[in-house]
């Protein structure tokens, strides 16, 4: 059974930084994508950053240059380093994973992702 557990969220002021972690257990896919998504109140869930099994990364335009997604295969952990945080980054952040490799054209959509964490809140105050 696959479990994804997020940690590291919290409240920061504008311009601050946070690092989210996602510990994966029971996840044995060899070719895959893992990513961070977020959902603000009243808005649809959107992709923030995705990384595939060879380390290829894709970012939403709104976070390019500020956020970095990485993974530690030895620890089965996914990270999202968030710098220069803005109030519009306030949302519930979710870790997600596919059970197969997903092409560049669709990996920033939610539907290829079959495993999801419970989410963690990030609040950025002005």
mmCIF file of C-alpha atoms in Angstrom:
data_model
loop_
_atom_site.group_PDB
_atom_site.id
_atom_site.type_symbol
_atom_site.label_atom_id
_atom_site.label_comp_id
_atom_site.label_asym_id
_atom_site.label_seq_id
_atom_site.Cartn_x
_atom_site.Cartn_y
_atom_site.Cartn_z
ATOM 1 C CA UNK A 1 0.000 0.000 0.000
ATOM 2 C CA UNK A 2 1.455 3.337 -1.066
ATOM 3 C CA UNK A 3 1.516 6.138 1.474
ATOM 4 C CA UNK A 4 2.670 9.708 0.923
ATOM 5 C CA UNK A 5 3.080 11.855 4.023
ATOM 6 C CA UNK A 6 3.824 15.567 3.778
ATOM 7 C CA UNK A 7 5.574 17.657 6.402
ATOM 8 C CA UNK A 8 7.219 21.052 6.745
ATOM 9 C CA UNK A 9 4.302 23.383 6.140
ATOM 10 C CA UNK A 10 3.461 26.373 8.264
ATOM 11 C CA UNK A 11 3.113 30.130 8.319
ATOM 12 C CA UNK A 12 5.713 32.588 7.053
ATOM 13 C CA UNK A 13 5.861 36.216 6.058
ATOM 14 C CA UNK A 14 6.199 37.463 2.510
ATOM 15 C CA UNK A 15 9.702 36.830 1.246
ATOM 16 C CA UNK A 16 10.280 33.934 3.594
ATOM 17 C CA UNK A 17 11.179 30.328 2.812
ATOM 18 C CA UNK A 18 9.867 26.883 3.608
ATOM 19 C CA UNK A 19 10.836 23.366 2.634
ATOM 20 C CA UNK A 20 8.146 20.728 2.252
ATOM 21 C CA UNK A 21 8.976 17.039 2.505
ATOM 22 C CA UNK A 22 7.022 14.029 1.299
ATOM 23 C CA UNK A 23 7.961 10.633 2.687
ATOM 24 C CA UNK A 24 6.894 7.788 0.409
ATOM 25 C CA UNK A 25 6.367 4.235 1.598
ATOM 26 C CA UNK A 26 5.302 1.188 -0.364
ATOM 27 C CA UNK A 27 6.043 2.998 -3.626
ATOM 28 C CA UNK A 28 7.825 0.701 -6.053
ATOM 29 C CA UNK A 29 7.249 2.268 -9.473
ATOM 30 C CA UNK A 30 10.456 2.312 -11.510
ATOM 31 C CA UNK A 31 9.344 4.796 -14.140
ATOM 32 C CA UNK A 32 7.285 7.551 -12.632
ATOM 33 C CA UNK A 33 6.568 11.160 -11.947
ATOM 34 C CA UNK A 34 6.203 12.697 -8.529
ATOM 35 C CA UNK A 35 5.024 16.186 -7.912
ATOM 36 C CA UNK A 36 3.707 18.919 -5.712
ATOM 37 C CA UNK A 37 0.266 20.362 -6.251
ATOM 38 C CA UNK A 38 -1.601 23.058 -4.391
ATOM 39 C CA UNK A 39 -5.166 24.149 -3.876
ATOM 40 C CA UNK A 40 -6.285 27.484 -2.519
ATOM 41 C CA UNK A 41 -9.820 28.005 -1.167
ATOM 42 C CA UNK A 42 -12.309 28.303 -4.002
ATOM 43 C CA UNK A 43 -9.749 27.358 -6.639
ATOM 44 C CA UNK A 44 -8.908 24.212 -8.546
ATOM 45 C CA UNK A 45 -5.945 22.086 -7.618
ATOM 46 C CA UNK A 46 -2.924 23.036 -9.707
ATOM 47 C CA UNK A 47 0.506 21.611 -10.343
ATOM 48 C CA UNK A 48 3.446 23.425 -8.781
ATOM 49 C CA UNK A 49 6.401 21.240 -9.740
ATOM 50 C CA UNK A 50 6.988 17.733 -11.036
ATOM 51 C CA UNK A 51 10.063 15.508 -11.194
ATOM 52 C CA UNK A 52 10.414 12.229 -13.063
ATOM 53 C CA UNK A 53 12.454 9.126 -12.302
ATOM 54 C CA UNK A 54 15.527 10.443 -14.172
ATOM 55 C CA UNK A 55 15.393 13.836 -12.498
ATOM 56 C CA UNK A 56 13.695 15.837 -15.198
ATOM 57 C CA UNK A 57 11.761 18.742 -13.700
ATOM 58 C CA UNK A 58 8.821 20.887 -14.749
ATOM 59 C CA UNK A 59 7.572 23.991 -12.960
ATOM 60 C CA UNK A 60 4.502 26.151 -13.063
ATOM 61 C CA UNK A 61 5.297 29.579 -14.462
ATOM 62 C CA UNK A 62 4.211 31.233 -11.229
ATOM 63 C CA UNK A 63 6.949 29.513 -9.199
ATOM 64 C CA UNK A 64 9.850 29.325 -11.641
ATOM 65 C CA UNK A 65 13.020 30.719 -10.134
ATOM 66 C CA UNK A 66 11.560 30.583 -6.607
ATOM 67 C CA UNK A 67 10.735 26.908 -5.997
ATOM 68 C CA UNK A 68 12.945 23.850 -6.433
ATOM 69 C CA UNK A 69 11.775 20.239 -6.481
ATOM 70 C CA UNK A 70 14.215 17.477 -5.605
ATOM 71 C CA UNK A 71 14.089 13.865 -4.533
ATOM 72 C CA UNK A 72 16.271 11.666 -2.391
ATOM 73 C CA UNK A 73 15.931 8.129 -3.722
ATOM 74 C CA UNK A 74 17.800 6.601 -0.787
ATOM 75 C CA UNK A 75 15.332 8.139 1.653
ATOM 76 C CA UNK A 76 12.279 7.770 -0.618
ATOM 77 C CA UNK A 77 11.572 11.423 0.018
ATOM 78 C CA UNK A 78 10.434 14.243 -2.219
ATOM 79 C CA UNK A 79 11.182 17.875 -1.362
ATOM 80 C CA UNK A 80 9.960 21.291 -2.391
ATOM 81 C CA UNK A 81 12.149 24.211 -1.440
ATOM 82 C CA UNK A 82 10.101 27.417 -1.599
ATOM 83 C CA UNK A 83 11.879 30.770 -1.555
ATOM 84 C CA UNK A 84 10.622 34.339 -1.856
ATOM 85 C CA UNK A 85 7.162 33.253 -0.815
ATOM 86 C CA UNK A 86 4.220 35.453 -1.716
ATOM 87 C CA UNK A 87 0.695 35.663 -0.270
ATOM 88 C CA UNK A 88 -0.616 34.065 -3.466
ATOM 89 C CA UNK A 89 1.381 30.934 -2.603
ATOM 90 C CA UNK A 90 -0.980 30.362 0.312
ATOM 91 C CA UNK A 91 -2.685 27.006 -0.219
ATOM 92 C CA UNK A 92 -2.925 23.404 0.835
ATOM 93 C CA UNK A 93 0.030 21.600 -0.729
ATOM 94 C CA UNK A 94 -0.216 17.972 -1.816
ATOM 95 C CA UNK A 95 2.404 15.429 -2.746
ATOM 96 C CA UNK A 96 1.392 13.083 -5.555
ATOM 97 C CA UNK A 97 2.833 10.222 -7.573
ATOM 98 C CA UNK A 98 2.021 8.289 -10.707
ATOM 99 C CA UNK A 99 2.312 4.548 -11.202
ATOM 100 C CA UNK A 100 4.037 4.958 -14.585
ATOM 101 C CA UNK A 101 6.057 7.466 -16.571
ATOM 102 C CA UNK A 102 3.984 10.368 -17.842
ATOM 103 C CA UNK A 103 4.831 12.531 -20.825
ATOM 104 C CA UNK A 104 5.682 16.208 -20.653
ATOM 105 C CA UNK A 105 2.376 17.166 -22.167
ATOM 106 C CA UNK A 106 0.246 15.868 -19.320
ATOM 107 C CA UNK A 107 2.434 15.593 -16.226
ATOM 108 C CA UNK A 108 1.249 18.966 -14.940
ATOM 109 C CA UNK A 109 -2.338 17.710 -14.844
ATOM 110 C CA UNK A 110 -3.874 16.041 -11.807
ATOM 111 C CA UNK A 111 -5.452 13.039 -13.553
ATOM 112 C CA UNK A 112 -2.253 10.990 -14.192
ATOM 113 C CA UNK A 113 -1.515 10.946 -10.447
ATOM 114 C CA UNK A 114 -2.959 7.960 -8.617
ATOM 115 C CA UNK A 115 -1.345 8.404 -5.210
ATOM 116 C CA UNK A 116 -1.907 11.486 -3.070
ATOM 117 C CA UNK A 117 -0.842 12.673 0.349
ATOM 118 C CA UNK A 118 -3.243 14.185 2.830
ATOM 119 C CA UNK A 119 -1.992 17.713 2.225
ATOM 120 C CA UNK A 120 -0.269 20.315 4.332
ATOM 121 C CA UNK A 121 -1.079 23.986 4.796
ATOM 122 C CA UNK A 122 1.244 26.789 3.729
ATOM 123 C CA UNK A 123 0.219 30.306 4.707
ATOM 124 C CA UNK A 124 2.111 33.394 3.582
ATOM 125 C CA UNK A 125 1.178 36.645 5.269
ATOM 126 C CA UNK A 126 1.880 40.112 3.911
#
